[in-house]
Tab-separated table of C-alpha atoms and ligand atoms in Angstrom:
chain	number	residue	atom	x	y	z
H	17	UNK	CA	55.666	53.049	66.490
H	18	UNK	CA	53.642	50.877	68.904
H	19	UNK	CA	50.291	52.175	67.628
H	20	UNK	CA	48.839	51.875	64.160
H	21	UNK	CA	49.095	54.735	61.566
H	22	UNK	CA	45.348	54.991	61.603
H	23	UNK	CA	45.121	55.430	65.367
H	24	UNK	CA	48.035	57.872	65.257
H	25	UNK	CA	46.276	59.849	62.571
H	26	UNK	CA	42.946	59.739	64.492
H	27	UNK	CA	44.442	60.902	67.790
H	28	UNK	CA	45.773	63.787	65.829
H	29	UNK	CA	42.418	64.846	64.665
H	30	UNK	CA	40.726	63.632	67.768
H	31	UNK	CA	38.225	65.414	69.919
H	32	UNK	CA	38.684	68.994	70.810
H	33	UNK	CA	36.754	68.292	73.948
H	34	UNK	CA	39.349	66.039	75.312
H	35	UNK	CA	42.156	68.290	74.116
H	36	UNK	CA	40.732	71.301	75.866
H	37	UNK	CA	39.795	69.320	78.917
H	38	UNK	CA	43.313	67.981	79.266
H	39	UNK	CA	44.917	71.367	78.712
H	40	UNK	CA	42.583	72.582	81.420
H	41	UNK	CA	43.807	69.914	83.803
H	42	UNK	CA	47.425	71.193	83.362
H	43	UNK	CA	46.185	74.764	83.883
H	44	UNK	CA	44.437	73.737	87.130
H	45	UNK	CA	47.545	72.011	88.409
H	46	UNK	CA	49.414	75.265	87.782
H	47	UNK	CA	47.120	77.890	89.072
H	48	UNK	CA	44.733	75.888	91.368
H	49	UNK	CA	41.420	74.273	90.265
H	50	UNK	CA	39.412	77.003	92.023
H	51	UNK	CA	40.845	79.576	89.686
H	52	UNK	CA	39.885	77.793	86.411
H	53	UNK	CA	36.336	77.806	84.922
H	54	UNK	CA	36.097	74.527	83.167
H	55	UNK	CA	33.116	74.289	80.717
H	56	UNK	CA	34.610	71.639	78.491
H	57	UNK	CA	33.070	68.341	79.418
H	58	UNK	CA	29.467	67.216	79.210
H	59	UNK	CA	29.921	65.201	82.420
H	60	UNK	CA	26.628	65.165	84.266
H	61	UNK	CA	27.104	67.005	87.528
H	62	UNK	CA	24.048	65.771	89.430
H	63	UNK	CA	24.305	62.567	91.398
H	64	UNK	CA	21.868	59.756	90.463
H	65	UNK	CA	18.371	60.097	92.105
H	66	UNK	CA	17.623	58.220	95.326
H	67	UNK	CA	15.476	55.683	93.406
H	68	UNK	CA	18.694	54.545	91.690
H	69	UNK	CA	20.408	53.688	94.941
H	70	UNK	CA	17.247	51.906	96.178
H	71	UNK	CA	17.020	49.827	93.065
H	72	UNK	CA	20.802	49.154	93.207
H	73	UNK	CA	20.561	47.868	96.796
H	74	UNK	CA	17.646	45.657	95.979
H	75	UNK	CA	19.455	44.231	92.939
H	76	UNK	CA	22.721	43.641	94.939
H	77	UNK	CA	20.755	41.886	97.667
H	78	UNK	CA	19.169	39.383	95.315
H	79	UNK	CA	20.851	36.017	95.595
H	80	UNK	CA	18.776	34.298	92.862
H	81	UNK	CA	21.352	32.048	90.951
H	82	UNK	CA	22.325	33.091	87.440
H	83	UNK	CA	22.048	36.885	87.792
H	84	UNK	CA	25.755	37.456	87.099
H	85	UNK	CA	26.378	34.945	84.369
H	86	UNK	CA	26.602	35.251	80.617
H	87	UNK	CA	23.037	35.840	79.166
H	88	UNK	CA	21.418	36.228	75.806
H	89	UNK	CA	23.696	38.864	74.006
H	90	UNK	CA	20.787	41.137	73.620
H	91	UNK	CA	20.246	41.268	77.498
H	92	UNK	CA	17.896	40.077	80.155
H	93	UNK	CA	14.398	39.446	78.924
H	94	UNK	CA	12.882	41.451	81.920
H	95	UNK	CA	15.029	44.497	81.136
H	96	UNK	CA	14.162	44.389	77.368
H	97	UNK	CA	10.500	43.933	78.278
H	98	UNK	CA	10.545	46.986	80.453
H	99	UNK	CA	12.251	49.070	77.716
H	100	UNK	CA	9.884	47.722	75.093
H	101	UNK	CA	6.767	48.637	77.274
H	102	UNK	CA	8.008	52.121	77.645
H	103	UNK	CA	8.650	52.727	73.902
H	104	UNK	CA	5.210	51.146	73.196
H	105	UNK	CA	3.571	53.668	75.570
H	106	UNK	CA	5.561	56.532	74.152
H	107	UNK	CA	4.914	55.781	70.469
H	108	UNK	CA	1.612	53.779	70.291
H	109	UNK	CA	3.615	51.176	68.316
H	110	UNK	CA	3.971	47.594	69.495
H	111	UNK	CA	7.508	47.180	70.759
H	112	UNK	CA	8.391	43.715	72.008
H	113	UNK	CA	11.567	42.564	73.832
H	114	UNK	CA	12.745	41.041	70.584
H	115	UNK	CA	13.277	44.540	69.157
H	116	UNK	CA	15.419	45.694	72.028
H	117	UNK	CA	19.209	45.237	72.616
H	118	UNK	CA	20.624	46.437	75.931
H	119	UNK	CA	24.021	48.176	75.305
H	120	UNK	CA	27.111	49.649	76.848
H	121	UNK	CA	25.795	53.275	76.827
H	122	UNK	CA	24.599	55.198	73.860
H	123	UNK	CA	28.124	55.103	72.316
H	124	UNK	CA	27.861	51.297	72.420
H	125	UNK	CA	24.475	51.407	70.926
H	126	UNK	CA	25.541	53.554	67.966
H	127	UNK	CA	28.614	51.401	67.321
H	128	UNK	CA	26.615	48.217	67.429
H	129	UNK	CA	24.113	49.635	64.978
H	130	UNK	CA	26.715	50.944	62.596
H	131	UNK	CA	28.678	47.656	62.700
H	132	UNK	CA	25.410	45.747	61.922
H	133	UNK	CA	24.254	47.798	58.972
H	134	UNK	CA	27.314	49.288	57.083
H	135	UNK	CA	28.829	47.776	54.043
H	136	UNK	CA	32.423	49.164	53.243
H	137	UNK	CA	32.341	52.711	51.844
H	138	UNK	CA	28.605	53.275	52.550
H	139	UNK	CA	27.824	56.811	53.716
H	140	UNK	CA	26.298	58.034	56.920
H	141	UNK	CA	24.898	61.545	56.998
H	142	UNK	CA	25.852	63.612	60.080
H	143	UNK	CA	24.093	66.922	60.622
H	144	UNK	CA	26.715	69.658	61.482
H	145	UNK	CA	27.226	70.704	64.193
H	146	UNK	CA	27.521	67.048	65.289
H	147	UNK	CA	28.880	65.085	68.357
H	148	UNK	CA	32.483	64.584	67.251
H	149	UNK	CA	32.775	60.999	68.151
H	150	UNK	CA	30.203	60.025	65.366
H	151	UNK	CA	32.872	60.556	62.694
H	152	UNK	CA	35.059	57.870	64.464
H	153	UNK	CA	32.267	55.514	65.048
H	154	UNK	CA	31.357	55.602	61.267
H	155	UNK	CA	35.021	55.062	60.497
H	156	UNK	CA	35.210	52.178	62.966
H	157	UNK	CA	32.895	50.089	60.811
H	158	UNK	CA	34.224	50.941	57.382
H	159	UNK	CA	31.569	53.679	56.586
H	160	UNK	CA	32.243	57.270	55.373
H	161	UNK	CA	30.684	60.328	57.074
H	162	UNK	CA	28.867	62.738	54.862
H	163	UNK	CA	28.603	66.048	56.728
H	164	UNK	CA	25.502	68.158	56.000
H	165	UNK	CA	25.140	71.542	57.686
H	166	UNK	CA	22.001	72.622	59.544
H	167	UNK	CA	20.447	75.984	58.950
H	168	UNK	CA	21.230	79.251	60.835
H	169	UNK	CA	18.988	78.209	63.708
H	170	UNK	CA	20.725	74.811	63.697
H	171	UNK	CA	17.447	73.155	62.374
H	172	UNK	CA	17.427	70.488	59.798
H	173	UNK	CA	18.133	71.837	56.318
H	174	UNK	CA	16.037	69.679	53.985
H	175	UNK	CA	17.385	71.376	50.849
H	176	UNK	CA	21.005	70.514	51.859
H	177	UNK	CA	19.947	66.932	52.569
H	178	UNK	CA	18.145	66.603	49.273
H	179	UNK	CA	21.479	66.811	47.324
H	180	UNK	CA	23.524	64.806	49.871
H	181	UNK	CA	21.544	61.571	49.820
H	182	UNK	CA	22.431	59.127	46.979
H	183	UNK	CA	22.399	55.303	46.358
H	184	UNK	CA	25.386	54.859	48.754
H	185	UNK	CA	23.657	56.507	51.679
H	186	UNK	CA	22.932	53.884	54.334
H	187	UNK	CA	21.961	55.966	57.356
H	188	UNK	CA	21.437	59.341	58.872
H	189	UNK	CA	22.363	60.024	62.522
H	190	UNK	CA	19.918	62.434	64.209
H	191	UNK	CA	20.667	63.752	67.775
H	192	UNK	CA	17.989	65.600	69.580
H	193	UNK	CA	18.141	67.258	71.997
H	194	UNK	CA	21.401	68.154	70.329
H	195	UNK	CA	25.028	68.128	71.551
H	196	UNK	CA	26.425	70.794	71.018
H	197	UNK	CA	23.507	73.184	70.056
H	198	UNK	CA	20.834	72.216	72.649
H	199	UNK	CA	18.301	72.218	69.780
H	200	UNK	CA	15.260	69.951	69.848
H	201	UNK	CA	14.072	69.240	66.317
H	202	UNK	CA	10.328	69.894	66.361
H	203	UNK	CA	7.439	67.921	64.816
H	204	UNK	CA	7.458	69.692	61.520
H	205	UNK	CA	11.243	69.143	61.108
H	206	UNK	CA	10.951	65.537	61.846
H	207	UNK	CA	7.925	65.248	59.565
H	208	UNK	CA	9.835	66.868	56.791
H	209	UNK	CA	12.913	64.669	57.291
H	210	UNK	CA	10.814	61.564	57.362
H	211	UNK	CA	9.070	62.556	54.108
H	212	UNK	CA	12.323	63.216	52.393
H	213	UNK	CA	13.939	60.012	53.539
H	214	UNK	CA	10.771	58.023	52.490
H	215	UNK	CA	10.854	59.669	49.003
H	216	UNK	CA	14.513	58.947	48.636
H	217	UNK	CA	14.176	55.293	49.615
H	218	UNK	CA	11.445	55.000	46.957
H	219	UNK	CA	13.376	56.873	44.326
H	220	UNK	CA	16.644	54.988	44.936
H	221	UNK	CA	15.202	51.670	45.832
H	222	UNK	CA	17.355	51.531	48.995
H	223	UNK	CA	16.881	51.355	52.698
H	224	UNK	CA	17.967	54.374	54.629
H	225	UNK	CA	18.114	53.963	58.415
H	226	UNK	CA	17.332	56.893	60.755
H	227	UNK	CA	19.509	56.347	63.771
H	228	UNK	CA	18.187	58.651	66.392
H	229	UNK	CA	20.654	59.102	69.317
H	230	UNK	CA	18.683	60.412	72.298
H	231	UNK	CA	20.688	60.279	75.456
H	232	UNK	CA	19.364	63.873	76.343
H	233	UNK	CA	15.732	63.071	75.645
H	234	UNK	CA	14.638	63.788	79.313
H	235	UNK	CA	16.876	66.844	79.721
H	236	UNK	CA	14.497	69.424	78.157
H	237	UNK	CA	13.186	72.798	79.411
H	238	UNK	CA	9.935	74.797	79.330
H	239	UNK	CA	7.827	71.764	78.459
H	240	UNK	CA	9.305	71.394	75.091
H	241	UNK	CA	7.963	68.316	73.325
H	242	UNK	CA	10.574	65.946	71.809
H	243	UNK	CA	8.974	64.129	68.839
H	244	UNK	CA	8.957	60.294	68.916
H	245	UNK	CA	10.868	59.735	65.616
H	246	UNK	CA	9.534	56.204	65.083
H	247	UNK	CA	6.016	57.640	64.752
H	248	UNK	CA	7.178	59.452	61.584
H	249	UNK	CA	9.605	57.086	59.970
H	250	UNK	CA	9.560	53.214	59.697
H	251	UNK	CA	13.247	52.552	59.414
H	252	UNK	CA	14.004	54.122	62.787
H	253	UNK	CA	16.681	52.776	65.089
H	254	UNK	CA	16.658	54.454	68.537
H	255	UNK	CA	19.943	54.494	70.530
H	256	UNK	CA	19.994	55.942	74.043
H	257	UNK	CA	21.464	55.566	77.464
H	258	UNK	CA	21.046	56.572	81.143
H	259	UNK	CA	24.292	58.555	81.140
H	260	UNK	CA	22.529	61.854	81.352
H	261	UNK	CA	18.955	61.254	82.517
H	262	UNK	CA	20.081	59.222	85.509
H	263	UNK	CA	23.523	60.660	85.817
H	264	UNK	CA	25.166	57.243	85.194
H	265	UNK	CA	27.855	57.725	82.473
H	266	UNK	CA	30.384	55.614	84.347
H	267	UNK	CA	27.978	52.702	84.592
H	268	UNK	CA	27.767	52.327	80.808
H	269	UNK	CA	24.213	51.365	80.298
H	270	UNK	CA	21.860	52.085	77.408
H	271	UNK	CA	19.929	50.359	74.764
H	272	UNK	CA	18.875	50.058	71.134
H	273	UNK	CA	15.138	49.883	70.197
H	274	UNK	CA	14.323	49.013	66.494
H	275	UNK	CA	11.042	50.252	65.316
H	276	UNK	CA	8.402	47.501	65.061
H	277	UNK	CA	7.831	48.854	61.622
H	278	UNK	CA	11.286	48.690	60.405
H	279	UNK	CA	11.923	46.424	57.394
H	280	UNK	CA	13.515	43.150	58.320
H	281	UNK	CA	13.594	44.075	61.994
H	282	UNK	CA	14.233	40.514	63.180
H	283	UNK	CA	17.353	40.206	60.895
H	284	UNK	CA	18.644	43.603	62.164
H	285	UNK	CA	18.334	42.409	65.721
H	286	UNK	CA	20.076	39.128	64.883
H	287	UNK	CA	22.905	41.188	63.343
H	288	UNK	CA	23.113	43.457	66.424
H	289	UNK	CA	23.215	40.525	68.872
H	290	UNK	CA	26.213	39.275	66.873
H	291	UNK	CA	27.867	42.646	66.590
H	292	UNK	CA	27.631	43.391	70.374
H	293	UNK	CA	29.433	40.125	70.994
H	294	UNK	CA	32.150	40.477	68.454
H	295	UNK	CA	32.782	44.165	69.241
H	296	UNK	CA	33.879	42.594	72.639
H	297	UNK	CA	31.005	44.082	74.753
H	298	UNK	CA	29.280	40.611	74.703
H	299	UNK	CA	26.402	42.149	76.592
H	300	UNK	CA	25.452	45.213	78.623
H	301	UNK	CA	26.527	45.188	82.328
H	302	UNK	CA	24.154	42.693	84.073
H	303	UNK	CA	23.638	44.522	87.342
H	304	UNK	CA	22.756	47.819	85.566
H	305	UNK	CA	20.340	46.196	83.220
H	306	UNK	CA	18.469	44.949	86.303
H	307	UNK	CA	18.644	48.401	88.057
H	308	UNK	CA	17.660	50.847	85.276
H	309	UNK	CA	14.780	48.711	84.005
H	310	UNK	CA	13.182	49.309	87.470
H	311	UNK	CA	13.413	53.057	87.202
H	312	UNK	CA	12.806	54.018	83.503
H	313	UNK	CA	10.415	56.914	84.490
H	314	UNK	CA	13.005	58.543	86.864
H	315	UNK	CA	15.261	61.385	86.034
H	316	UNK	CA	17.735	63.701	87.690
H	317	UNK	CA	16.465	67.127	88.613
H	318	UNK	CA	16.269	68.716	85.242
H	319	UNK	CA	15.355	72.089	86.962
H	320	UNK	CA	18.950	72.455	88.104
H	321	UNK	CA	20.211	72.349	84.475
H	322	UNK	CA	17.412	74.743	83.501
H	323	UNK	CA	18.594	77.205	86.207
H	324	UNK	CA	22.100	76.985	84.812
H	325	UNK	CA	20.903	77.534	81.285
H	326	UNK	CA	18.879	80.505	82.183
H	327	UNK	CA	21.604	82.182	84.248
H	328	UNK	CA	24.417	81.722	81.656
H	329	UNK	CA	22.183	82.366	78.601
H	330	UNK	CA	20.824	85.523	80.154
H	331	UNK	CA	24.186	86.851	81.259
H	332	UNK	CA	26.029	86.106	77.989
H	333	UNK	CA	23.297	87.463	75.727
H	334	UNK	CA	23.255	90.589	77.834
H	335	UNK	CA	26.962	90.908	77.271
H	336	UNK	CA	26.335	90.718	73.437
H	337	UNK	CA	27.050	87.026	72.745
H	338	UNK	CA	24.847	85.692	69.939
H	339	UNK	CA	23.292	82.256	70.305
H	340	UNK	CA	20.168	80.099	69.743
H	341	UNK	CA	18.447	79.569	73.004
H	342	UNK	CA	18.883	75.872	73.799
H	343	UNK	CA	15.815	73.839	74.525
H	344	UNK	CA	17.525	70.844	75.912
H	345	UNK	CA	20.819	69.087	76.837
H	346	UNK	CA	23.282	71.133	78.785
H	347	UNK	CA	25.255	73.177	76.274
H	348	UNK	CA	25.361	76.639	74.848
H	349	UNK	CA	26.741	77.138	71.347
H	350	UNK	CA	27.352	80.791	70.897
H	351	UNK	CA	29.133	82.551	67.964
H	352	UNK	CA	32.829	83.016	68.418
H	353	UNK	CA	33.962	86.687	68.810
H	354	UNK	CA	36.932	85.959	66.428
H	355	UNK	CA	36.554	84.440	63.010
H	356	UNK	CA	38.984	81.847	64.089
H	357	UNK	CA	37.147	79.922	66.867
H	358	UNK	CA	40.296	78.092	67.971
H	359	UNK	CA	42.045	81.393	68.473
H	360	UNK	CA	39.012	82.643	70.406
H	361	UNK	CA	38.920	79.579	72.626
H	362	UNK	CA	42.692	80.114	73.278
H	363	UNK	CA	41.942	83.722	74.192
H	364	UNK	CA	39.209	82.650	76.622
H	365	UNK	CA	41.817	80.230	77.996
H	366	UNK	CA	43.962	83.214	78.838
H	367	UNK	CA	41.104	84.318	81.120
H	368	UNK	CA	41.001	80.752	82.571
H	369	UNK	CA	37.635	80.035	80.925
H	370	UNK	CA	37.816	76.691	79.208
H	371	UNK	CA	35.365	75.968	76.323
H	372	UNK	CA	35.503	73.825	73.049
H	373	UNK	CA	35.877	75.364	69.628
H	374	UNK	CA	33.003	74.792	67.111
H	375	UNK	CA	35.602	73.329	64.726
H	376	UNK	CA	35.469	70.256	66.911
H	377	UNK	CA	31.844	69.781	66.036
H	378	UNK	CA	32.217	70.475	62.312
H	379	UNK	CA	31.060	74.013	62.628
H	380	UNK	CA	33.788	76.664	62.782
H	381	UNK	CA	32.907	80.147	63.941
H	382	UNK	CA	31.208	78.973	67.204
H	383	UNK	CA	32.226	77.591	70.542
H	384	UNK	CA	30.568	75.239	73.033
H	385	UNK	CA	30.087	75.884	76.753
H	386	UNK	CA	28.983	72.885	78.846
H	387	UNK	CA	26.921	74.222	81.790
H	388	UNK	CA	26.850	70.852	83.513
H	389	UNK	CA	28.819	72.536	86.352
H	390	UNK	CA	28.118	73.651	89.944
H	391	UNK	CA	26.021	76.775	90.078
H	392	UNK	CA	28.664	78.511	92.235
H	393	UNK	CA	31.259	78.012	89.394
H	394	UNK	CA	28.860	79.636	86.933
H	395	UNK	CA	28.265	82.512	89.343
H	396	UNK	CA	31.930	83.032	89.993
H	397	UNK	CA	32.747	82.921	86.253
H	398	UNK	CA	30.267	85.842	85.426
H	399	UNK	CA	32.717	88.813	86.064
H	400	UNK	CA	35.401	86.897	84.142
H	401	UNK	CA	33.116	86.445	81.052
H	402	UNK	CA	32.391	90.240	81.374
H	403	UNK	CA	36.155	91.089	81.327
H	404	UNK	CA	36.965	88.719	78.538
H	405	UNK	CA	34.060	90.003	76.433
H	406	UNK	CA	35.182	93.564	76.992
H	407	UNK	CA	38.799	92.851	76.125
H	408	UNK	CA	37.842	90.921	73.026
H	409	UNK	CA	35.902	93.834	71.798
H	410	UNK	CA	32.295	92.858	72.499
H	411	UNK	CA	29.803	95.702	72.927
H	412	UNK	CA	26.692	94.936	74.924
H	413	UNK	CA	23.553	95.323	72.762
H	414	UNK	CA	21.965	98.771	72.798
H	415	UNK	CA	18.743	98.829	74.895
H	416	UNK	CA	16.435	99.156	71.825
H	417	UNK	CA	17.887	95.909	70.460
H	418	UNK	CA	17.663	94.090	73.802
H	419	UNK	CA	14.102	92.730	73.423
E	528	LIG	C1	25.160	63.097	71.521
E	528	LIG	C2	25.770	62.021	72.289
E	528	LIG	N1	25.710	60.700	72.036
E	528	LIG	C3	26.321	59.739	72.629
E	528	LIG	C4	27.049	60.042	73.710
E	528	LIG	C5	27.679	58.932	74.539
E	528	LIG	O1	26.870	58.630	75.568
E	528	LIG	P1	27.157	57.356	76.523
E	528	LIG	O2	28.075	57.820	77.565
E	528	LIG	O3	25.816	56.914	77.047
E	528	LIG	O4	27.798	56.316	75.764
E	528	LIG	C6	27.230	61.323	74.240
E	528	LIG	C7	28.033	61.664	75.425
E	528	LIG	O5	28.259	62.802	75.732
E	528	LIG	C8	26.543	62.369	73.464
E	528	LIG	O6	26.701	63.675	73.814
């Protein structure tokens, strides 16, 4: 066996997202891509904004010596300064460049953070449904994931958390706007969570880090306000990227910002600078650090995603699908029409609609639809959804229930 037992086992339990995407590729090859409605991947469909290309051209034209060499592992000072200024403005806290590490996307940011803080066997709380890769990230660094469900609206369930946190709890990963539910945790949820974690830290005499993974922060609808977590909780480590807000997932650029109020923040950053190097990233891509730090206020056209959400949410709820209306990101997470969500996703596949089972996010009984797709694909898929729903036994809600 050329690959380790562990990797073999992990591939076996690996992401349903990839599995369904790859099956979809085979189906497309067989019946033609235009005949398959692929809602599996959260791959941003919008091209980066014009400001990105302008900043990229300016950065590429700069012949100042040293711009492409090794640098401080945490990243260019100018890039970290720009990021720190932005977080200071947002939070009212005093972020400095010393609290920022530029990273290889949000995935790199979360891995660097977990490598830095985890002792073997320590637990990391994941709120289900959760981004499936988190489980592997925790395992990468010798930690153990503790899955805690959210409530029936996918909001934080403080009572469930109360019993899940113990002396071996090192961190909790929060993801808002959420993949896969589209939920944005509101101020009272964050306040309640912060109070609970503060109390637990006090009772247990430990430090519990709140890792807030926010690559979808700018992808929100209807003026929903995304709370700034560091304003509520001291030991906050923010991880993010420009994969979604600037449409740059292939460029692998993001950052970590440690709260100025976090305990031992300087030691944490020293650990992160070491971890980014020994994980083999060394530092975040130099050119991209220089580019994104010029355009931190710019985003892709979120209205496009809102239009897709409104169209698909409206049509599917009219057919009788039940779901929480997403406030951000670009996913719907409806209830499965069959108890077995994997069987349901397979049944949709027969109609050439590709989605991902909720089991892949630690929440069976649901399925995820990524609406980061061309509008025309959504529109063409609507009659197919209708047909599939009818064949799978769904009755549209009666008018009196349709409010
Ligand atoms: C919740 C969440 N976190 C992290 C990532 C990884 O982001 P990046 O591509 O910036 O590493 C994703 C990507 O889909 C995500 O959905």
